[in-house]
PDB file of N, CA and C in Angstrom:
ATOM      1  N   UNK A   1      -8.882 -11.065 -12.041  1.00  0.00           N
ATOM      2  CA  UNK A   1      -8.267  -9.760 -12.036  1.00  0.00           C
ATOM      3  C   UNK A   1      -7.580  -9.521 -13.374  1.00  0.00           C
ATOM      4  N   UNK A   2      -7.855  -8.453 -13.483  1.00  0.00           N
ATOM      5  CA  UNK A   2      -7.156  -7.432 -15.003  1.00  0.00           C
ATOM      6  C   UNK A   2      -7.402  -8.403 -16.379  1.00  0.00           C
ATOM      7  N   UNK A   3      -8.657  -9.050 -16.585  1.00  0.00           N
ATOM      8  CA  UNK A   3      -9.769  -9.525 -17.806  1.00  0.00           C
ATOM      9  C   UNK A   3      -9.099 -10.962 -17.883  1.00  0.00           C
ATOM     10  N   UNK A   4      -8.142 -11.693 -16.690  1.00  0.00           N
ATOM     11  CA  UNK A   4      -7.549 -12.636 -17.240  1.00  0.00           C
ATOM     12  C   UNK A   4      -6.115 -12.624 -18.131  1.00  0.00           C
ATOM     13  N   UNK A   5      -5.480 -11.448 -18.237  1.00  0.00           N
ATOM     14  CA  UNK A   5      -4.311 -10.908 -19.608  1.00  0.00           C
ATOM     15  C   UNK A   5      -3.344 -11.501 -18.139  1.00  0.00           C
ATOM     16  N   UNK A   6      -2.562 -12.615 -18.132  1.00  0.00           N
ATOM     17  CA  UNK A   6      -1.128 -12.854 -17.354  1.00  0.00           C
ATOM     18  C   UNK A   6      -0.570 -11.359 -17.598  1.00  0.00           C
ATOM     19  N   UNK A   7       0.208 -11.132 -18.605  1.00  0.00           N
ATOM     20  CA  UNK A   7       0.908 -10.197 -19.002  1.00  0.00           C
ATOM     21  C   UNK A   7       0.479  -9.148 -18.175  1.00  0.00           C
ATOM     22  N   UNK A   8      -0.725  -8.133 -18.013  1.00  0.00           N
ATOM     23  CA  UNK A   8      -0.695  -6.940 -17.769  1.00  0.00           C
ATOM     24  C   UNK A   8      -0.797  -7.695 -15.872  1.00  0.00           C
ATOM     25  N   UNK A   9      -1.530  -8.423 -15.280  1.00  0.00           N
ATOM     26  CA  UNK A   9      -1.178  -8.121 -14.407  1.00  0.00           C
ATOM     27  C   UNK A   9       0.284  -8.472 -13.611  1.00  0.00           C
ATOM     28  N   UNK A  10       0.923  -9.082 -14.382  1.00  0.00           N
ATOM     29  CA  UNK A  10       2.511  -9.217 -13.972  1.00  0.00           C
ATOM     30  C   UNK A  10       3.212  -7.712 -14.147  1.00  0.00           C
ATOM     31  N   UNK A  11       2.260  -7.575 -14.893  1.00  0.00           N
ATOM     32  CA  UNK A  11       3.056  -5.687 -15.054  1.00  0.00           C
ATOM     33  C   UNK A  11       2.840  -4.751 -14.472  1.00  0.00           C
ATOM     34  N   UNK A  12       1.616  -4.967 -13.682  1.00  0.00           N
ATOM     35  CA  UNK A  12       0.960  -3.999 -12.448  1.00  0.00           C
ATOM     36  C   UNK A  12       1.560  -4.310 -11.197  1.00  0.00           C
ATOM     37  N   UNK A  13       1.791  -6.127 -10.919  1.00  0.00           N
ATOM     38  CA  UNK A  13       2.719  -6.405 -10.027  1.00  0.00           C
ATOM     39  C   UNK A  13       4.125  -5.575 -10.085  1.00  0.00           C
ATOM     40  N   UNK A  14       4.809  -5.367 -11.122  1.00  0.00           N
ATOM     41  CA  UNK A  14       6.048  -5.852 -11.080  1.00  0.00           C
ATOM     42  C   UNK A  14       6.342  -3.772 -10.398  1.00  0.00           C
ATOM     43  N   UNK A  15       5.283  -3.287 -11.356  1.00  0.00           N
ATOM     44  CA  UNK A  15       5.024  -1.429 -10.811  1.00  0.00           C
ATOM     45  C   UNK A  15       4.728  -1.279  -9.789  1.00  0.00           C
ATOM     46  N   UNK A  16       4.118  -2.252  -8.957  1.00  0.00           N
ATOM     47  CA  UNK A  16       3.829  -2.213  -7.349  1.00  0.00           C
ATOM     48  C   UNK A  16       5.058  -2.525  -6.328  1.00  0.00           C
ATOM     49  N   UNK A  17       5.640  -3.161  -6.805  1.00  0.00           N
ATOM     50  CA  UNK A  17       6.958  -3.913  -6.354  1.00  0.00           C
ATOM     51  C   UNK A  17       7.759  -2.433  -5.737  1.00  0.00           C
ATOM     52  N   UNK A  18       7.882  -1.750  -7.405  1.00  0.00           N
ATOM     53  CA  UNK A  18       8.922  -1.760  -7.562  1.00  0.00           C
ATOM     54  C   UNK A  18       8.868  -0.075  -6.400  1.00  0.00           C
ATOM     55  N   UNK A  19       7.663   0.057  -6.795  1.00  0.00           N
ATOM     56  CA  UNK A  19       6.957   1.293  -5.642  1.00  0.00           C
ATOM     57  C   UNK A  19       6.958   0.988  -4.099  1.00  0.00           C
ATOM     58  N   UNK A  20       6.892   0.055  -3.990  1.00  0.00           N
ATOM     59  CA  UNK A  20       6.735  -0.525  -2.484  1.00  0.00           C
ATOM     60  C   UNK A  20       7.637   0.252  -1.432  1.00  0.00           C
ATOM     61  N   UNK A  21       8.679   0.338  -1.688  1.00  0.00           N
ATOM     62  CA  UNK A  21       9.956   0.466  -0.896  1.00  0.00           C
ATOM     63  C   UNK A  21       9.798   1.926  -0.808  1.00  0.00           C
ATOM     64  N   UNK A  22       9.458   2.357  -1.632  1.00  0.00           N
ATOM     65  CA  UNK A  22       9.235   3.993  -1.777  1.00  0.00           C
ATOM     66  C   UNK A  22       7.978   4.304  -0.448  1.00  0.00           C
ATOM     67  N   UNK A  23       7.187   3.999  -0.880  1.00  0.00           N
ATOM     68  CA  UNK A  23       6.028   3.956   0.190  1.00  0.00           C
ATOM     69  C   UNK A  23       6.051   3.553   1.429  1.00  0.00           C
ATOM     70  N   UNK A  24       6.813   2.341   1.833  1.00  0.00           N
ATOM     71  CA  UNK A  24       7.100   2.076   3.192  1.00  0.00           C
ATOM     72  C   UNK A  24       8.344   3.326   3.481  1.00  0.00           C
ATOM     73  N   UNK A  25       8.907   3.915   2.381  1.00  0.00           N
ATOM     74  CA  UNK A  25       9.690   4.892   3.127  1.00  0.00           C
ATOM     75  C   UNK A  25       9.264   6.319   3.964  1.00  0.00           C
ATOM     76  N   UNK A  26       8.106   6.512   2.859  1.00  0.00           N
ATOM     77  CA  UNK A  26       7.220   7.935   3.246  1.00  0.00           C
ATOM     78  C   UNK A  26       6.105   7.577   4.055  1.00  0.00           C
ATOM     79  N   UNK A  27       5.697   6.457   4.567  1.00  0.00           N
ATOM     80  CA  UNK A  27       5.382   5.805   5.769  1.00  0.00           C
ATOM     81  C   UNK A  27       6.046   6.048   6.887  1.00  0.00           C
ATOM     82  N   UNK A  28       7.338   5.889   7.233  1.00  0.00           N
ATOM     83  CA  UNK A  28       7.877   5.932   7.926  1.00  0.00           C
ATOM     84  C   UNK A  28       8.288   7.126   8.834  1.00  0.00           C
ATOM     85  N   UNK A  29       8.701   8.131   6.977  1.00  0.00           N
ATOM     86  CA  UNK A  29       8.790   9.135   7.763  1.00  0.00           C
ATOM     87  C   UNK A  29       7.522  10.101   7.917  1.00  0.00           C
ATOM     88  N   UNK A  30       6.355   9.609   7.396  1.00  0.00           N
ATOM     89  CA  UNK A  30       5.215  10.113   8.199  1.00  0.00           C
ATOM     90  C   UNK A  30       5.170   9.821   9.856  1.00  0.00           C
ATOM     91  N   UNK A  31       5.307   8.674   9.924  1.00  0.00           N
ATOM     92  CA  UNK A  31       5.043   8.471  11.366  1.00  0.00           C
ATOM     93  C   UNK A  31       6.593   8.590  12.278  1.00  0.00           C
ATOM     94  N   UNK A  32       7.349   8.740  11.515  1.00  0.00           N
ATOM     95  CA  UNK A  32       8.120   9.542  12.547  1.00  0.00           C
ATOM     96  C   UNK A  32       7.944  11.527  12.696  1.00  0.00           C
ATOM     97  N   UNK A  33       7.337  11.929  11.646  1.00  0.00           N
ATOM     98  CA  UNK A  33       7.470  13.270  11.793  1.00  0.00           C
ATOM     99  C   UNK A  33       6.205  13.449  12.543  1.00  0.00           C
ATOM    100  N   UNK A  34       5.388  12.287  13.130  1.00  0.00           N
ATOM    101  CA  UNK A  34       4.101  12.680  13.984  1.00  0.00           C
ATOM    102  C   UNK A  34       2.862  13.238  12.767  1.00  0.00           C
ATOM    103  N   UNK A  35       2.850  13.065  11.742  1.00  0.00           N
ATOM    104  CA  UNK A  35       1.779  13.460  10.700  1.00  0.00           C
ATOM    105  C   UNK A  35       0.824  12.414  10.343  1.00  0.00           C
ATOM    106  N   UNK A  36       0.159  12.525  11.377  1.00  0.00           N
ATOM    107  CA  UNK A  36      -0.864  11.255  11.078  1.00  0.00           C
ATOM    108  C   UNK A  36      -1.740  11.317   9.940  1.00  0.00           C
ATOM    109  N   UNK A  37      -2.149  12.304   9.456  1.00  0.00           N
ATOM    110  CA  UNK A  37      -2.919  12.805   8.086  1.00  0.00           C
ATOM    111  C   UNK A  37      -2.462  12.180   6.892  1.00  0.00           C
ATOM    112  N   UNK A  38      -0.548  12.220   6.904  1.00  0.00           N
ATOM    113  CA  UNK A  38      -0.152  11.436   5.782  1.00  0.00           C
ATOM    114  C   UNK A  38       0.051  10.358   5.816  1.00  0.00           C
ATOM    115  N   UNK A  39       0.397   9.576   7.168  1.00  0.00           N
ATOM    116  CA  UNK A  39       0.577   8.205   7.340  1.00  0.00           C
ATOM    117  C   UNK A  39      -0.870   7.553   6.881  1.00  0.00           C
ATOM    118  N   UNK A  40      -2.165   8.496   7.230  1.00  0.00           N
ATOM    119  CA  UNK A  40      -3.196   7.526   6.964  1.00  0.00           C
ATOM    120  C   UNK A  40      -3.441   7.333   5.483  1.00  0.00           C
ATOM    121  N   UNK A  41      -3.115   8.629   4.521  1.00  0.00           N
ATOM    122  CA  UNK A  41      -3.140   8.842   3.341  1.00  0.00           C
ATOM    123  C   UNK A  41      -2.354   7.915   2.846  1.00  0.00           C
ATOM    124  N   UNK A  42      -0.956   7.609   3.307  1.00  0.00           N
ATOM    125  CA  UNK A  42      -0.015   6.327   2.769  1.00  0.00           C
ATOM    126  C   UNK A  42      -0.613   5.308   2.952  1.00  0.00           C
ATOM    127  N   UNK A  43      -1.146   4.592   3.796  1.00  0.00           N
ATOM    128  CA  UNK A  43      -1.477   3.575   4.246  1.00  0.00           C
ATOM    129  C   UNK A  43      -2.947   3.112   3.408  1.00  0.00           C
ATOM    130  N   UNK A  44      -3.569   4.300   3.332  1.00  0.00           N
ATOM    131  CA  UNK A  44      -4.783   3.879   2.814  1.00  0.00           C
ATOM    132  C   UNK A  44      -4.702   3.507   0.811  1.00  0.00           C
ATOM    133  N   UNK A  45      -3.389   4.349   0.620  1.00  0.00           N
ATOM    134  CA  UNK A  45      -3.268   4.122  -0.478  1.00  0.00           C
ATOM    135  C   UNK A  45      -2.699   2.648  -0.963  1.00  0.00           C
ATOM    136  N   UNK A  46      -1.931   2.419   0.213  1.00  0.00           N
ATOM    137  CA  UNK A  46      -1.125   0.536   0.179  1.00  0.00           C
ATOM    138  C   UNK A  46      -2.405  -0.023   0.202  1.00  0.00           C
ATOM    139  N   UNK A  47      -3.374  -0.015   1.073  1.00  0.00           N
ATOM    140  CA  UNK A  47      -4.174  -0.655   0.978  1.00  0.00           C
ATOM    141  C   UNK A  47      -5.425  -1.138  -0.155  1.00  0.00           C
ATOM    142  N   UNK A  48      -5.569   0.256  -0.933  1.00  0.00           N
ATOM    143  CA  UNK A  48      -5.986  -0.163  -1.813  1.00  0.00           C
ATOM    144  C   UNK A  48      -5.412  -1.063  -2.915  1.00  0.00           C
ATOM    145  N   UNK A  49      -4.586  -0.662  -3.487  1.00  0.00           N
ATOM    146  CA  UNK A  49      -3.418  -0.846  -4.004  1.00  0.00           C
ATOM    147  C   UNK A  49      -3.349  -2.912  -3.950  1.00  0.00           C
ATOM    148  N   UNK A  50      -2.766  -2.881  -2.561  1.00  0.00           N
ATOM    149  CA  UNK A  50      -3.119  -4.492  -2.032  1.00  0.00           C
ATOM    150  C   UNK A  50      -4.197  -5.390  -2.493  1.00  0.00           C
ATOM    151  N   UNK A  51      -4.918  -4.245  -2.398  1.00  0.00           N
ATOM    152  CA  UNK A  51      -6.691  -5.088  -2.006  1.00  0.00           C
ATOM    153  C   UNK A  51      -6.861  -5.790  -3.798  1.00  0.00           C
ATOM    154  N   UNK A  52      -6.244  -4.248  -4.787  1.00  0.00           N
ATOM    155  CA  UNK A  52      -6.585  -4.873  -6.280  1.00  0.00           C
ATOM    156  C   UNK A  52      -6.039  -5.959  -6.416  1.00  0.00           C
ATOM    157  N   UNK A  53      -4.917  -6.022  -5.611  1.00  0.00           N
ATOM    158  CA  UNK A  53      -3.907  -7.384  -6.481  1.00  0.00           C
ATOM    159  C   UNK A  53      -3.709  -8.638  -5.503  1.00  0.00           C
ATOM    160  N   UNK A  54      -4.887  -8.439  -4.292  1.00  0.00           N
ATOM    161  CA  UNK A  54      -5.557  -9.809  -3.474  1.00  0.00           C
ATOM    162  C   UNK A  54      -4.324 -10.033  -2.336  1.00  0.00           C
ATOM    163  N   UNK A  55      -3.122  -8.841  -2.138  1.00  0.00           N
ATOM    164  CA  UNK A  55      -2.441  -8.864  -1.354  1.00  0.00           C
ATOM    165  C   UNK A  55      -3.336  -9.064   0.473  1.00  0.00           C
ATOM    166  N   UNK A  56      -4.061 -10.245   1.211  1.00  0.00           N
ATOM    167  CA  UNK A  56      -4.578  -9.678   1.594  1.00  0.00           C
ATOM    168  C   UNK A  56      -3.568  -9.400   3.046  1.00  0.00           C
ATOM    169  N   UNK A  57      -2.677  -9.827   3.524  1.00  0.00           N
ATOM    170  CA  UNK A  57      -2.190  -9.629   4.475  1.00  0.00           C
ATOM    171  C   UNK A  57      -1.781  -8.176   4.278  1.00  0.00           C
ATOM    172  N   UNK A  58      -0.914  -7.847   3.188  1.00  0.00           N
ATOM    173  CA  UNK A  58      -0.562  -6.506   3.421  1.00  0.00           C
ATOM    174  C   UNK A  58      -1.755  -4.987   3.533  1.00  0.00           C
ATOM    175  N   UNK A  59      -2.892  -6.069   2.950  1.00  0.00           N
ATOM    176  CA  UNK A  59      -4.276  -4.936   3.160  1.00  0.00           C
ATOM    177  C   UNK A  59      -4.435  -4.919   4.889  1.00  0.00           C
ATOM    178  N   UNK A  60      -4.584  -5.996   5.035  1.00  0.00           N
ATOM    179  CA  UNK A  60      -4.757  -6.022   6.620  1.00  0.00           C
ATOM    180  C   UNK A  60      -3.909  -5.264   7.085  1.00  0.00           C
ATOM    181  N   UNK A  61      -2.816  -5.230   7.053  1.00  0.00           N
ATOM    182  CA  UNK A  61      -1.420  -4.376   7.902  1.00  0.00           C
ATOM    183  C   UNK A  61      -2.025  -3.036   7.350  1.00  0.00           C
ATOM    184  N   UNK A  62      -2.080  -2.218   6.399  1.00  0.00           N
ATOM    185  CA  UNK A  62      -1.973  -1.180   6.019  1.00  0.00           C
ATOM    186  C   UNK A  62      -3.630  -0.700   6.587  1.00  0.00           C
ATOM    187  N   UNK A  63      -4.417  -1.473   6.261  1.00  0.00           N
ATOM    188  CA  UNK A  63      -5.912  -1.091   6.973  1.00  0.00           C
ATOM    189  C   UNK A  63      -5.578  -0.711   8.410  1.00  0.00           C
ATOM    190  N   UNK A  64      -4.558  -1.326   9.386  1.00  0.00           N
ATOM    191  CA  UNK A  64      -4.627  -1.516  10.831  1.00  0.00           C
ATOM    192  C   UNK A  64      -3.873   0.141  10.804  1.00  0.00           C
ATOM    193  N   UNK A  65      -3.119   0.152   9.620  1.00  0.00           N
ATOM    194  CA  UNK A  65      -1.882   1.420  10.406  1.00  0.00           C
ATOM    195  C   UNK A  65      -3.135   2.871  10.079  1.00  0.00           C
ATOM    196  N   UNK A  66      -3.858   2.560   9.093  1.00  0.00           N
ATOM    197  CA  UNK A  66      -5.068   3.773   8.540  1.00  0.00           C
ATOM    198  C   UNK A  66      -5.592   3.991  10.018  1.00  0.00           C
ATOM    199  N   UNK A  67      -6.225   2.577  10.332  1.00  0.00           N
ATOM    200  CA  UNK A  67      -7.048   3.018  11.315  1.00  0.00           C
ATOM    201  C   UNK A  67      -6.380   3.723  12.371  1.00  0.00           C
ATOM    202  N   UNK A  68      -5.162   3.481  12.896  1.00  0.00           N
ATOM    203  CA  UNK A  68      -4.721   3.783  14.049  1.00  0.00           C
ATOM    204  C   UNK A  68      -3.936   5.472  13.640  1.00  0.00           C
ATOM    205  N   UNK A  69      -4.011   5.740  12.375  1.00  0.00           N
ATOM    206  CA  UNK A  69      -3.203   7.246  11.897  1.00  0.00           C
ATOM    207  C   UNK A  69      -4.733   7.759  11.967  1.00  0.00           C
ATOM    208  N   UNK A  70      -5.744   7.114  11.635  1.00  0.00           N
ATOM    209  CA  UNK A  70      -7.077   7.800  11.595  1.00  0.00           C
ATOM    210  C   UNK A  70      -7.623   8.544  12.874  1.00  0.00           C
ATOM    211  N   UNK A  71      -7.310   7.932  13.719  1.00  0.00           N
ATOM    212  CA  UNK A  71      -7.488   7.668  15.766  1.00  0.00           C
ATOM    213  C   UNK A  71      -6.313   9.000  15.832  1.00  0.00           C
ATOM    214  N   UNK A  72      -5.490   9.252  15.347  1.00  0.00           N
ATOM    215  CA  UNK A  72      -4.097   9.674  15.794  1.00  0.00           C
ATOM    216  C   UNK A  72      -3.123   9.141  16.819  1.00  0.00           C
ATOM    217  N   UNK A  73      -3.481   7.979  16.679  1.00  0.00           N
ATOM    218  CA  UNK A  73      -2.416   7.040  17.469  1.00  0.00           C
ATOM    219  C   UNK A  73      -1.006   6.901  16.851  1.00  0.00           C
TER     220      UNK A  73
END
């Protein structure tokens, strides 16, 4: 991942990090305001997001919440 450069991907980490908290926030209040459209849109975006940087548990979690905002569960 990212050509082998330590540097840049500690720096994509450190921008993911620092975003995280933000995103589990507008997560939240997606699925509390009942807007499944954006929860799946959040979720699908963690997930990608995850997937670049081999997060795979948090892909898994965020894949499960897509699918189930996808369903409108």
């Amino acid at each position: 991942r990212c050509g082998g450069d330590p540097d840049l991907l500690n720096e994509i980490v450190q921008i993911y990090r620092d975003s995280w908290q933000e995103s589990l926030g507008e997560l939240k209040a997606a699925l509390v305001a009942g807007s499944a459209s954006d929860a799946r849109r959040i979720a699908h975006t963690m997930k990608g997001t995850a997937d670049t940087l081999g997060g795979l548990r948090v892909h898994a979690l965020a894949s499960g919440i897509e699918t189930l905002a996808a369903s409108g569960k």
